[in-house]
Short mmCIF file of C-alpha atoms and ligand atoms in Angstrom, two decimals:
data_model
loop_
_atom_site.label_atom_id
_atom_site.label_comp_id
_atom_site.label_asym_id
_atom_site.label_seq_id
_atom_site.Cartn_x
_atom_site.Cartn_y
_atom_site.Cartn_z
CA MET A 38 -8.60 6.83 -17.75
CA ILE A 39 -8.31 3.49 -17.29
CA SER A 40 -7.37 2.24 -13.84
CA VAL A 41 -7.42 -0.98 -11.73
CA ALA A 42 -7.75 -1.05 -7.96
CA ILE A 43 -5.62 -3.60 -6.23
CA ASP A 44 -6.56 -3.98 -2.70
CA GLY A 45 -5.29 -6.24 0.48
CA PRO A 46 -3.49 -7.16 3.24
CA ALA A 47 -0.30 -6.39 3.94
CA GLY A 48 2.47 -8.90 1.84
CA ALA A 49 -0.17 -10.14 -0.15
CA GLY A 50 2.00 -9.19 -3.85
CA LYS A 51 0.42 -6.95 -4.06
CA SER A 52 3.21 -4.24 -4.82
CA THR A 53 5.24 -6.90 -7.19
CA VAL A 54 1.93 -8.07 -8.74
CA ALA A 55 0.41 -4.75 -9.72
CA ARG A 56 4.38 -2.89 -10.56
CA LYS A 57 4.49 -5.71 -12.94
CA VAL A 58 0.84 -5.45 -14.22
CA ALA A 59 1.42 -1.61 -14.99
CA ALA A 60 4.44 -2.29 -16.98
CA LYS A 61 2.88 -5.16 -18.76
CA LYS A 62 0.26 -2.47 -20.16
CA GLY A 63 1.41 0.53 -20.28
CA TYR A 64 0.08 2.15 -17.19
CA ILE A 65 1.08 3.55 -14.02
CA TYR A 66 2.00 2.29 -11.11
CA VAL A 67 0.72 4.13 -7.96
CA ASP A 68 1.68 2.24 -4.67
CA THR A 69 -0.34 4.17 -1.84
CA GLY A 70 0.90 2.83 1.26
CA ALA A 71 3.88 4.56 0.53
CA LEU A 72 2.41 7.94 0.91
CA TYR A 73 1.06 6.44 4.17
CA ARG A 74 4.37 5.52 5.25
CA THR A 75 5.80 9.23 4.47
CA VAL A 76 3.23 10.51 6.10
CA ALA A 77 4.30 8.23 9.50
CA TYR A 78 7.85 8.74 8.99
CA SER A 79 7.74 12.78 8.56
CA ALA A 80 6.20 12.35 12.15
CA TYR A 81 8.85 10.40 13.39
CA ILE A 82 11.76 12.83 12.28
CA ASN A 83 9.76 15.66 13.61
CA GLY A 84 9.52 13.44 17.04
CA VAL A 85 5.84 13.03 17.10
CA SER A 86 4.25 9.76 18.28
CA PHE A 87 2.16 7.47 15.78
CA ASP A 88 -0.30 7.43 18.71
CA ASP A 89 -0.14 11.21 19.20
CA ASN A 90 -3.52 11.82 17.04
CA GLU A 91 -3.78 15.33 17.44
CA LYS A 92 0.03 16.01 16.58
CA ILE A 93 -0.09 13.99 13.95
CA VAL A 94 -2.62 15.99 12.02
CA ALA A 95 -1.26 19.57 13.63
CA HIS A 96 2.21 18.74 11.67
CA LEU A 97 0.33 17.99 8.26
CA ASP A 98 0.01 21.55 7.55
CA GLY A 99 3.84 22.21 7.07
CA ILE A 100 4.36 18.96 5.10
CA ASN A 101 3.56 18.45 1.20
CA VAL A 102 3.80 14.30 0.21
CA ASP A 103 4.46 13.87 -3.37
CA ILE A 104 5.14 11.21 -5.96
CA ALA A 105 7.47 11.44 -8.85
CA TYR A 106 8.79 8.93 -11.39
CA ARG A 107 11.86 8.29 -12.33
CA GLY A 108 11.87 5.69 -15.13
CA ASP A 109 8.93 3.00 -14.65
CA GLU A 110 9.73 3.27 -10.96
CA GLN A 111 7.70 5.56 -8.44
CA ARG A 112 9.18 7.80 -5.72
CA VAL A 113 7.89 9.55 -2.81
CA LEU A 114 8.71 12.80 -2.25
CA LEU A 115 8.71 14.31 1.32
CA ASN A 116 9.00 18.40 1.33
CA GLY A 117 10.73 17.76 -1.92
CA GLU A 118 13.20 15.64 -0.63
CA ASP A 119 13.14 11.77 -1.87
CA VAL A 120 12.13 9.34 1.29
CA SER A 121 11.79 5.81 -0.87
CA ASP A 122 14.81 4.09 0.79
CA SER A 123 13.32 5.17 4.61
CA ILE A 124 9.89 4.24 4.44
CA ARG A 125 10.64 0.77 4.05
CA THR A 126 11.51 -0.23 7.80
CA PRO A 127 9.07 -2.41 10.26
CA ILE A 128 8.97 1.16 12.00
CA MET A 129 7.05 3.26 9.63
CA SER A 130 5.16 -0.37 8.22
CA GLU A 131 4.10 0.18 12.40
CA GLY A 132 3.85 4.10 12.01
CA ALA A 133 1.40 3.94 8.84
CA SER A 134 -0.53 1.25 9.96
CA LYS A 135 -1.72 3.45 12.75
CA VAL A 136 -1.44 7.02 10.98
CA SER A 137 -3.61 5.51 8.43
CA ALA A 138 -6.56 4.96 11.06
CA ILE A 139 -6.61 8.82 11.16
CA PRO A 140 -9.33 10.23 9.07
CA GLU A 141 -7.63 13.59 8.60
CA VAL A 142 -4.40 12.26 7.07
CA ARG A 143 -6.76 10.20 5.10
CA ALA A 144 -8.26 12.95 3.28
CA PHE A 145 -4.94 14.99 3.45
CA LEU A 146 -3.83 11.84 0.95
CA LEU A 147 -7.13 10.96 -1.28
CA GLY A 148 -6.64 14.49 -3.60
CA LEU A 149 -3.55 13.29 -4.69
CA GLN A 150 -4.21 10.01 -5.39
CA ARG A 151 -7.46 10.65 -7.25
CA LYS A 152 -5.43 13.08 -9.15
CA LEU A 153 -3.41 10.62 -10.26
CA ALA A 154 -5.86 8.25 -11.67
CA ALA A 155 -7.91 11.19 -13.10
CA GLU A 156 -4.74 12.35 -15.58
CA HIS A 157 -3.05 8.69 -16.41
CA ASN A 158 -4.04 4.98 -16.32
CA VAL A 159 -3.08 3.39 -13.50
CA VAL A 160 -2.35 0.43 -11.56
CA MET A 161 -3.24 1.90 -7.86
CA ASP A 162 -2.12 -0.59 -4.83
CA GLY A 163 -3.49 0.23 -1.71
CA ARG A 164 -6.37 -1.23 1.67
CA ASP A 165 -9.47 1.81 0.37
CA ILE A 166 -8.94 1.35 -3.58
CA ALA A 167 -12.04 0.13 -4.58
CA THR A 168 -14.06 1.44 -1.82
CA VAL A 169 -13.08 4.94 -1.22
CA VAL A 170 -10.56 6.24 -3.77
CA LEU A 171 -11.59 4.87 -7.01
CA PRO A 172 -15.11 3.49 -6.63
CA ASP A 173 -15.61 3.68 -10.13
CA ALA A 174 -12.09 1.90 -11.09
CA THR A 175 -12.57 0.18 -14.35
CA VAL A 176 -11.48 -2.98 -12.71
CA LYS A 177 -11.42 -4.17 -8.63
CA ILE A 178 -9.09 -6.93 -7.00
CA PHE A 179 -9.04 -7.95 -4.13
CA LEU A 180 -5.40 -10.07 -3.73
CA THR A 181 -4.66 -11.96 -0.96
CA ALA A 182 -3.22 -14.76 0.42
CA SER A 183 -2.49 -16.98 3.93
CA ALA A 184 -0.94 -15.23 6.50
CA GLU A 185 1.75 -17.37 7.14
CA LEU A 186 3.04 -17.44 3.62
CA ARG A 187 2.22 -13.23 3.56
CA ALA A 188 3.96 -13.35 6.66
CA ARG A 189 7.22 -15.53 5.08
CA ARG A 190 6.88 -13.27 1.42
CA ARG A 191 8.28 -10.24 3.83
CA TYR A 192 10.25 -11.84 5.59
CA ASP A 193 12.60 -12.75 3.03
CA GLU A 194 12.06 -9.60 1.26
CA LEU A 195 13.65 -7.90 3.98
CA ILE A 196 16.33 -10.43 4.76
CA ALA A 197 17.48 -9.41 0.72
CA LYS A 198 17.45 -5.93 1.87
CA GLY A 199 19.86 -6.86 4.56
CA GLN A 200 17.61 -6.00 7.75
CA THR A 201 17.53 -7.99 10.51
CA VAL A 202 14.44 -9.24 11.44
CA GLU A 203 12.63 -12.00 12.71
CA TYR A 204 10.15 -14.58 11.53
CA GLU A 205 8.11 -14.71 14.07
CA ASP A 206 7.98 -10.59 14.65
CA ILE A 207 7.16 -9.97 11.17
CA TYR A 208 4.18 -12.63 11.45
CA ASN A 209 3.03 -11.26 14.29
CA ASP A 210 3.16 -7.63 13.33
CA LEU A 211 1.34 -8.96 10.22
CA LEU A 212 -1.69 -9.85 12.20
CA LYS A 213 -1.51 -6.84 14.31
CA ARG A 214 -1.67 -4.45 11.35
CA ASP A 215 -4.45 -6.84 9.63
CA HIS A 216 -6.36 -6.17 12.35
CA ARG A 217 -6.34 -3.13 13.02
CA ASP A 218 -5.79 -1.87 9.51
CA SER A 219 -9.16 -4.13 8.83
CA THR A 220 -11.66 -2.55 12.04
CA ARG A 221 -10.81 0.69 12.16
CA GLU A 222 -13.36 2.80 11.55
CA VAL A 223 -12.61 4.99 8.28
CA ALA A 224 -12.18 3.11 5.33
CA PRO A 225 -11.10 -0.19 6.67
CA LEU A 226 -9.45 -2.57 3.91
CA LYS A 227 -12.45 -4.83 3.18
CA PRO A 228 -12.99 -5.81 -0.39
CA ALA A 229 -16.08 -3.62 -2.53
CA GLU A 230 -18.98 -5.71 -3.29
CA ASP A 231 -17.88 -5.26 -7.11
CA SER A 232 -13.81 -6.68 -6.36
CA VAL A 233 -12.71 -9.91 -7.94
CA LEU A 234 -10.84 -11.91 -5.39
CA VAL A 235 -7.43 -13.24 -6.20
CA ASP A 236 -5.91 -14.88 -4.10
CA THR A 237 -2.03 -15.54 -4.64
CA SER A 238 -1.49 -18.62 -1.50
CA GLU A 239 -1.10 -21.15 -4.17
CA LEU A 240 0.06 -19.18 -7.67
CA ASN A 241 4.16 -18.31 -7.88
CA PHE A 242 4.13 -15.11 -9.16
CA GLU A 243 3.74 -15.20 -12.65
CA GLU A 244 1.04 -16.99 -12.42
CA ALA A 245 -0.63 -13.97 -10.16
CA VAL A 246 0.38 -11.51 -12.41
CA ASN A 247 -1.29 -13.78 -14.77
CA ALA A 248 -4.61 -14.35 -13.33
CA VAL A 249 -4.96 -10.23 -12.63
CA CYS A 250 -4.46 -9.48 -15.94
CA ILE A 251 -7.38 -12.44 -17.14
CA VAL A 252 -9.45 -9.75 -15.05
CA ILE A 253 -8.57 -6.48 -16.31
CA ASP A 254 -8.11 -8.07 -20.14
CA LYS A 255 -12.21 -9.67 -19.17
CA THR A 256 -12.95 -5.42 -18.73
CA VAL A 257 -10.68 -3.65 -21.07
CA GLY A 258 -9.64 -5.84 -23.91
O1 LIG B 38 0.77 -1.58 1.71
P1 LIG B 38 1.66 -1.14 3.03
O2 LIG B 38 2.47 -2.38 3.54
O3 LIG B 38 2.88 -0.39 2.13
O4 LIG B 38 1.04 -0.13 3.88
C1 LIG B 38 1.00 0.87 4.61
C2 LIG B 38 -0.40 1.02 5.84
O5 LIG B 38 -0.14 1.54 5.46
C3 LIG B 38 -0.53 0.06 6.43
O6 LIG B 38 -1.05 -0.95 7.57
C4 LIG B 38 -2.01 0.68 6.51
C5 LIG B 38 -1.78 1.89 5.30
N1 LIG B 38 -2.63 1.86 4.06
C6 LIG B 38 -3.84 2.15 4.10
O7 LIG B 38 -4.54 2.33 5.36
N2 LIG B 38 -4.54 2.50 2.96
C7 LIG B 38 -3.66 2.49 1.10
N3 LIG B 38 -4.65 2.54 0.74
C8 LIG B 38 -2.74 2.22 1.76
C9 LIG B 38 -2.17 1.34 3.07
#
């Protein structure tokens, strides 16, 4: 099986680029951030605070997180219910960043991610795919861009979805998230030693997709 790991900070364009690359190559796309968001959402609807690690861990026993595909589109299921739309809010971004720092939460989601990569050719995006989830990935890419650009992209995305947000809030949340994601003890956001760095600050969408495809083609052909 072929696995393409794409890691990087929030808003670097990982998911849109990874989705397009997967479609071009005929691989399945796995958005692992959605899994952490689903755990956060589950805590949220069960009244568990994102800061109460003990309760977050305890509540994992009663939940099931899974991925399904509607055509090419990934959907995330919480106890069989499609929650893909509910997890795309700033509250769940913050919640996912917090719960993802808990080792038991990472362990809870690890098997599902590895199973998908064992059964399919995948483009998998996240923070620790090349370093922890798939250390033997066929291709490892670290996709990044300047914080201002990443915040601007995230802002445009949310506005396009009709949400009411301020650019300053998005920018500050993003810096906070970057810091939390890269300084946590377990599986922090960082490039693997053998990752190829792709900076999308100066690239448009098609150019970013092409840059990633060139890296893949060099290895996979
Ligand atoms: O990519 P995203 O914004 O949907 O991710 C939400 C949060 O989940 C992010 O702040 C960090 C966490 N995450 C992680 O720790 N490991 C991953 N492989 C993917 C996401």
